[in-house]
Amino acid sequence: MNLSKDNRATLCPDGKYRWVYEVSMLKNPSILTDVFKVLGISIGIVWLFMVAITACDGNLGLESLWFQTRLFLLILLLMMALGVVAHVIVAWTYDWKYKVRFTLDEREIIHEQLPRQMKKAKTLGLLTTIVGLLTRRPSVAGAGILSSSHSTSTSTLAQVTRLIPCRRRNLIKVNQPLNKNRVYVADEDFDFVYHFLCQHCPKAKKS
């Protein structure tokens, strides 16, 4: 693969733009940031649920609220530390780069892992599934099954609700209900791709 050529958004004979981008998983924190956000939201939802149960039982006071909050903050810190370790392991498995191919036209944008990394992702997902089954944790096994089967993310432009450009990270966040796509693009084509998305995402709020 000649990345010096393929990393530029190129109009192909079928009318679609295609390019390949390599994300440095150590220098570009965007992937790890998304992991932290997911962990924070998940822990926050569980915390709210536990506080609501305590309130319904009539046992909610400042002391109990602080105890639960402190407990969940400790859990969050632990999960974030594990997230960093997992990120480094995955980055090492991927040779420190997340390689992805994008296909863009007036209807949709497709984010697709390159075939070689897809095989590694499926292997990691399978290992996660096995660990989940051995430890009798269905949630872990389910996460492994999802990660091993999910290697492509497609956004229908007509349904996109928000576009967030992050030029320093060569990233455009393409968000729609139940799907948050991440589009990486080289400096030379960043403005072109962003404006193309703005023109073809009529419902999207632009940041």
mmCIF file of C-alpha atoms in Angstrom:
data_model
loop_
_atom_site.group_PDB
_atom_site.id
_atom_site.type_symbol
_atom_site.label_atom_id
_atom_site.label_comp_id
_atom_site.label_asym_id
_atom_site.label_seq_id
_atom_site.Cartn_x
_atom_site.Cartn_y
_atom_site.Cartn_z
ATOM 1 C CA MET A 1 0.000 0.000 0.000
ATOM 2 C CA ASN A 2 1.384 3.406 -0.967
ATOM 3 C CA LEU A 3 0.098 5.608 1.861
ATOM 4 C CA SER A 4 1.701 8.739 0.419
ATOM 5 C CA LYS A 5 -0.793 8.408 -2.418
ATOM 6 C CA ASP A 6 -3.743 6.659 -0.761
ATOM 7 C CA ASN A 7 -4.036 9.081 2.160
ATOM 8 C CA ARG A 8 -5.332 11.828 -0.160
ATOM 9 C CA ALA A 9 -9.070 11.995 -0.817
ATOM 10 C CA THR A 10 -9.330 10.814 -4.418
ATOM 11 C CA LEU A 11 -12.383 10.856 -6.669
ATOM 12 C CA CYS A 12 -12.793 7.345 -8.087
ATOM 13 C CA PRO A 13 -14.540 6.337 -11.354
ATOM 14 C CA ASP A 14 -17.673 5.293 -9.426
ATOM 15 C CA GLY A 15 -18.118 8.863 -8.155
ATOM 16 C CA LYS A 16 -17.001 8.128 -4.594
ATOM 17 C CA TYR A 17 -14.089 9.711 -2.720
ATOM 18 C CA ARG A 18 -11.708 7.277 -1.034
ATOM 19 C CA TRP A 19 -8.652 7.627 1.177
ATOM 20 C CA VAL A 20 -6.662 5.757 3.812
ATOM 21 C CA TYR A 21 -5.516 7.253 7.105
ATOM 22 C CA GLU A 22 -3.120 5.942 9.767
ATOM 23 C CA VAL A 23 -3.936 7.147 13.285
ATOM 24 C CA SER A 24 -0.977 7.137 15.673
ATOM 25 C CA MET A 25 -2.514 5.512 18.749
ATOM 26 C CA LEU A 26 0.140 7.024 21.027
ATOM 27 C CA LYS A 27 0.311 10.575 19.642
ATOM 28 C CA ASN A 28 -3.362 11.028 18.754
ATOM 29 C CA PRO A 29 -5.503 10.729 21.935
ATOM 30 C CA SER A 30 -8.891 10.744 20.180
ATOM 31 C CA ILE A 31 -9.501 6.987 20.503
ATOM 32 C CA LEU A 32 -8.515 6.898 24.185
ATOM 33 C CA THR A 33 -10.656 9.987 24.832
ATOM 34 C CA ASP A 34 -13.695 8.183 23.426
ATOM 35 C CA VAL A 35 -12.941 5.203 25.695
ATOM 36 C CA PHE A 36 -12.842 7.517 28.728
ATOM 37 C CA LYS A 37 -16.154 9.111 27.714
ATOM 38 C CA VAL A 38 -17.867 5.722 27.425
ATOM 39 C CA LEU A 39 -16.496 4.639 30.811
ATOM 40 C CA GLY A 40 -17.566 7.909 32.431
ATOM 41 C CA ILE A 41 -21.101 7.733 31.050
ATOM 42 C CA SER A 42 -21.485 4.064 32.023
ATOM 43 C CA ILE A 43 -20.263 4.600 35.596
ATOM 44 C CA GLY A 44 -22.388 7.767 35.863
ATOM 45 C CA ILE A 45 -25.561 5.920 34.852
ATOM 46 C CA VAL A 46 -24.932 3.176 37.427
ATOM 47 C CA TRP A 47 -24.219 5.845 40.087
ATOM 48 C CA LEU A 48 -27.497 7.635 39.358
ATOM 49 C CA PHE A 49 -29.350 4.318 39.496
ATOM 50 C CA MET A 50 -27.862 3.446 42.898
ATOM 51 C CA VAL A 51 -28.591 6.932 44.269
ATOM 52 C CA ALA A 52 -32.197 6.641 43.066
ATOM 53 C CA ILE A 53 -32.589 3.251 44.798
ATOM 54 C CA THR A 54 -31.151 4.643 48.027
ATOM 55 C CA ALA A 55 -33.506 7.647 47.833
ATOM 56 C CA CYS A 56 -36.528 5.409 47.272
ATOM 57 C CA ASP A 57 -35.570 3.428 50.384
ATOM 58 C CA GLY A 58 -35.484 6.671 52.362
ATOM 59 C CA ASN A 59 -31.809 6.247 53.286
ATOM 60 C CA LEU A 60 -30.324 9.028 51.186
ATOM 61 C CA GLY A 61 -28.373 11.593 53.161
ATOM 62 C CA LEU A 62 -25.196 13.567 52.713
ATOM 63 C CA GLU A 63 -23.117 10.820 54.295
ATOM 64 C CA SER A 64 -24.545 8.016 52.164
ATOM 65 C CA LEU A 65 -24.412 10.187 49.028
ATOM 66 C CA TRP A 66 -20.747 11.002 49.624
ATOM 67 C CA PHE A 67 -19.973 7.328 50.340
ATOM 68 C CA GLN A 68 -21.535 6.180 47.051
ATOM 69 C CA THR A 69 -19.962 9.034 45.095
ATOM 70 C CA ARG A 70 -16.508 8.293 46.503
ATOM 71 C CA LEU A 71 -16.921 4.580 45.758
ATOM 72 C CA PHE A 72 -17.912 5.193 42.148
ATOM 73 C CA LEU A 73 -15.108 7.726 41.653
ATOM 74 C CA LEU A 74 -12.624 5.091 42.798
ATOM 75 C CA ILE A 75 -14.193 2.570 40.413
ATOM 76 C CA LEU A 76 -14.005 5.122 37.598
ATOM 77 C CA LEU A 77 -10.305 5.804 38.274
ATOM 78 C CA LEU A 78 -9.610 2.067 38.296
ATOM 79 C CA MET A 79 -11.506 1.548 35.038
ATOM 80 C CA MET A 80 -9.670 4.463 33.406
ATOM 81 C CA ALA A 81 -6.332 2.975 34.443
ATOM 82 C CA LEU A 82 -7.361 -0.371 32.980
ATOM 83 C CA GLY A 83 -8.528 1.469 29.868
ATOM 84 C CA VAL A 84 -5.066 2.998 29.410
ATOM 85 C CA VAL A 85 -3.427 -0.418 29.806
ATOM 86 C CA ALA A 86 -5.857 -1.994 27.339
ATOM 87 C CA HIS A 87 -5.287 0.872 24.879
ATOM 88 C CA VAL A 88 -1.517 0.352 24.987
ATOM 89 C CA ILE A 89 -1.921 -3.400 24.466
ATOM 90 C CA VAL A 90 -4.239 -2.899 21.491
ATOM 91 C CA ALA A 91 -1.921 -0.205 20.066
ATOM 92 C CA TRP A 92 1.025 -2.607 20.344
ATOM 93 C CA THR A 93 -1.019 -5.323 18.614
ATOM 94 C CA TYR A 94 -1.830 -2.860 15.809
ATOM 95 C CA ASP A 95 1.848 -1.829 15.456
ATOM 96 C CA TRP A 96 0.952 1.471 17.187
ATOM 97 C CA LYS A 97 -1.266 2.614 14.308
ATOM 98 C CA TYR A 98 -4.983 2.334 13.645
ATOM 99 C CA LYS A 99 -5.323 2.009 9.878
ATOM 100 C CA VAL A 100 -8.666 2.824 8.338
ATOM 101 C CA ARG A 101 -10.153 3.390 4.884
ATOM 102 C CA PHE A 102 -12.910 5.906 4.180
ATOM 103 C CA THR A 103 -15.444 5.997 1.351
ATOM 104 C CA LEU A 104 -17.501 9.171 0.888
ATOM 105 C CA ASP A 105 -20.271 10.148 -1.491
ATOM 106 C CA GLU A 106 -23.372 12.363 -1.368
ATOM 107 C CA ARG A 107 -25.326 9.705 0.535
ATOM 108 C CA GLU A 108 -23.005 8.229 3.163
ATOM 109 C CA ILE A 109 -19.524 7.916 4.588
ATOM 110 C CA ILE A 110 -18.040 4.513 5.435
ATOM 111 C CA HIS A 111 -15.322 4.021 8.058
ATOM 112 C CA GLU A 112 -13.684 0.628 7.497
ATOM 113 C CA GLN A 113 -10.691 -1.041 9.105
ATOM 114 C CA LEU A 114 -8.101 -2.370 6.680
ATOM 115 C CA PRO A 115 -8.264 -6.173 6.184
ATOM 116 C CA ARG A 116 -5.058 -6.933 8.105
ATOM 117 C CA GLN A 117 -6.230 -5.030 11.176
ATOM 118 C CA MET A 118 -9.694 -6.547 10.881
ATOM 119 C CA LYS A 119 -8.133 -9.973 11.472
ATOM 120 C CA LYS A 120 -6.319 -8.671 14.563
ATOM 121 C CA ALA A 121 -9.513 -7.035 15.844
ATOM 122 C CA LYS A 122 -11.417 -10.306 15.437
ATOM 123 C CA THR A 123 -8.674 -12.166 17.313
ATOM 124 C CA LEU A 124 -8.794 -9.656 20.187
ATOM 125 C CA GLY A 125 -12.575 -9.865 20.230
ATOM 126 C CA LEU A 126 -12.431 -13.659 20.375
ATOM 127 C CA LEU A 127 -9.993 -13.541 23.307
ATOM 128 C CA THR A 128 -12.302 -11.092 25.103
ATOM 129 C CA THR A 129 -15.248 -13.435 24.529
ATOM 130 C CA ILE A 130 -13.318 -16.417 25.927
ATOM 131 C CA VAL A 131 -12.267 -14.432 29.015
ATOM 132 C CA GLY A 132 -15.867 -13.361 29.576
ATOM 133 C CA LEU A 133 -17.130 -16.943 29.328
ATOM 134 C CA LEU A 134 -14.401 -18.335 31.608
ATOM 135 C CA THR A 135 -15.056 -15.667 34.250
ATOM 136 C CA ARG A 136 -18.829 -16.076 33.837
ATOM 137 C CA ARG A 137 -19.275 -12.418 32.901
ATOM 138 C CA PRO A 138 -21.828 -12.183 30.050
ATOM 139 C CA SER A 139 -21.200 -8.457 29.554
ATOM 140 C CA VAL A 140 -17.510 -9.062 28.802
ATOM 141 C CA ALA A 141 -18.333 -11.952 26.478
ATOM 142 C CA GLY A 142 -20.922 -9.788 24.697
ATOM 143 C CA ALA A 143 -18.410 -6.978 24.251
ATOM 144 C CA GLY A 144 -15.986 -9.435 22.701
ATOM 145 C CA ILE A 145 -18.596 -10.719 20.279
ATOM 146 C CA LEU A 146 -19.476 -7.159 19.222
ATOM 147 C CA SER A 147 -15.850 -6.095 18.783
ATOM 148 C CA SER A 148 -15.028 -9.156 16.725
ATOM 149 C CA SER A 149 -17.961 -8.593 14.373
ATOM 150 C CA HIS A 150 -17.922 -4.779 14.110
ATOM 151 C CA SER A 151 -15.209 -3.465 11.789
ATOM 152 C CA THR A 152 -17.211 -0.988 9.696
ATOM 153 C CA SER A 153 -19.169 2.113 10.685
ATOM 154 C CA THR A 154 -21.493 3.742 8.154
ATOM 155 C CA SER A 155 -23.128 7.155 8.553
ATOM 156 C CA THR A 156 -26.102 8.143 6.404
ATOM 157 C CA LEU A 157 -25.506 11.838 5.773
ATOM 158 C CA ALA A 158 -29.201 12.752 5.730
ATOM 159 C CA GLN A 159 -29.493 11.465 9.319
ATOM 160 C CA VAL A 160 -26.385 13.118 10.748
ATOM 161 C CA THR A 161 -27.284 15.532 13.564
ATOM 162 C CA ARG A 162 -23.899 17.062 14.382
ATOM 163 C CA LEU A 163 -20.489 17.652 12.814
ATOM 164 C CA ILE A 164 -17.534 18.448 15.071
ATOM 165 C CA PRO A 165 -14.202 19.298 13.407
ATOM 166 C CA CYS A 166 -11.040 18.635 15.442
ATOM 167 C CA ARG A 167 -8.344 19.912 13.110
ATOM 168 C CA ARG A 168 -5.444 19.320 15.520
ATOM 169 C CA ARG A 169 -6.302 15.625 15.595
ATOM 170 C CA ASN A 170 -7.166 15.389 11.877
ATOM 171 C CA LEU A 171 -10.592 14.268 13.026
ATOM 172 C CA ILE A 172 -14.185 15.077 12.095
ATOM 173 C CA LYS A 173 -16.826 13.656 14.434
ATOM 174 C CA VAL A 174 -19.909 12.620 12.474
ATOM 175 C CA ASN A 175 -22.720 11.988 14.952
ATOM 176 C CA GLN A 176 -26.198 10.660 14.424
ATOM 177 C CA PRO A 177 -28.628 8.930 16.806
ATOM 178 C CA LEU A 178 -27.103 5.646 18.052
ATOM 179 C CA ASN A 179 -24.024 6.037 15.834
ATOM 180 C CA LYS A 180 -20.958 8.206 16.391
ATOM 181 C CA ASN A 181 -18.603 7.903 13.454
ATOM 182 C CA ARG A 182 -15.008 9.144 13.450
ATOM 183 C CA VAL A 183 -13.566 10.447 10.183
ATOM 184 C CA TYR A 184 -9.809 10.975 9.964
ATOM 185 C CA VAL A 185 -8.428 12.989 7.081
ATOM 186 C CA ALA A 186 -5.051 14.442 6.088
ATOM 187 C CA ASP A 187 -4.355 18.163 6.555
ATOM 188 C CA GLU A 188 -4.444 18.811 2.807
ATOM 189 C CA ASP A 189 -8.011 17.491 2.447
ATOM 190 C CA PHE A 190 -9.459 18.447 5.831
ATOM 191 C CA ASP A 191 -11.335 21.557 4.658
ATOM 192 C CA PHE A 192 -12.634 19.834 1.528
ATOM 193 C CA VAL A 193 -14.037 16.828 3.409
ATOM 194 C CA TYR A 194 -15.517 18.964 6.190
ATOM 195 C CA HIS A 195 -17.261 21.337 3.762
ATOM 196 C CA PHE A 196 -18.493 18.372 1.703
ATOM 197 C CA LEU A 197 -20.065 16.908 4.833
ATOM 198 C CA CYS A 198 -21.568 20.268 5.790
ATOM 199 C CA GLN A 199 -23.198 20.545 2.361
ATOM 200 C CA HIS A 200 -24.677 17.038 2.436
ATOM 201 C CA CYS A 201 -25.773 16.805 6.086
ATOM 202 C CA PRO A 202 -28.814 19.127 6.122
ATOM 203 C CA LYS A 203 -29.863 18.259 9.701
ATOM 204 C CA ALA A 204 -26.407 18.591 11.225
ATOM 205 C CA LYS A 205 -25.393 21.267 13.716
ATOM 206 C CA LYS A 206 -21.921 22.568 12.888
ATOM 207 C CA SER A 207 -19.383 23.353 15.587
#
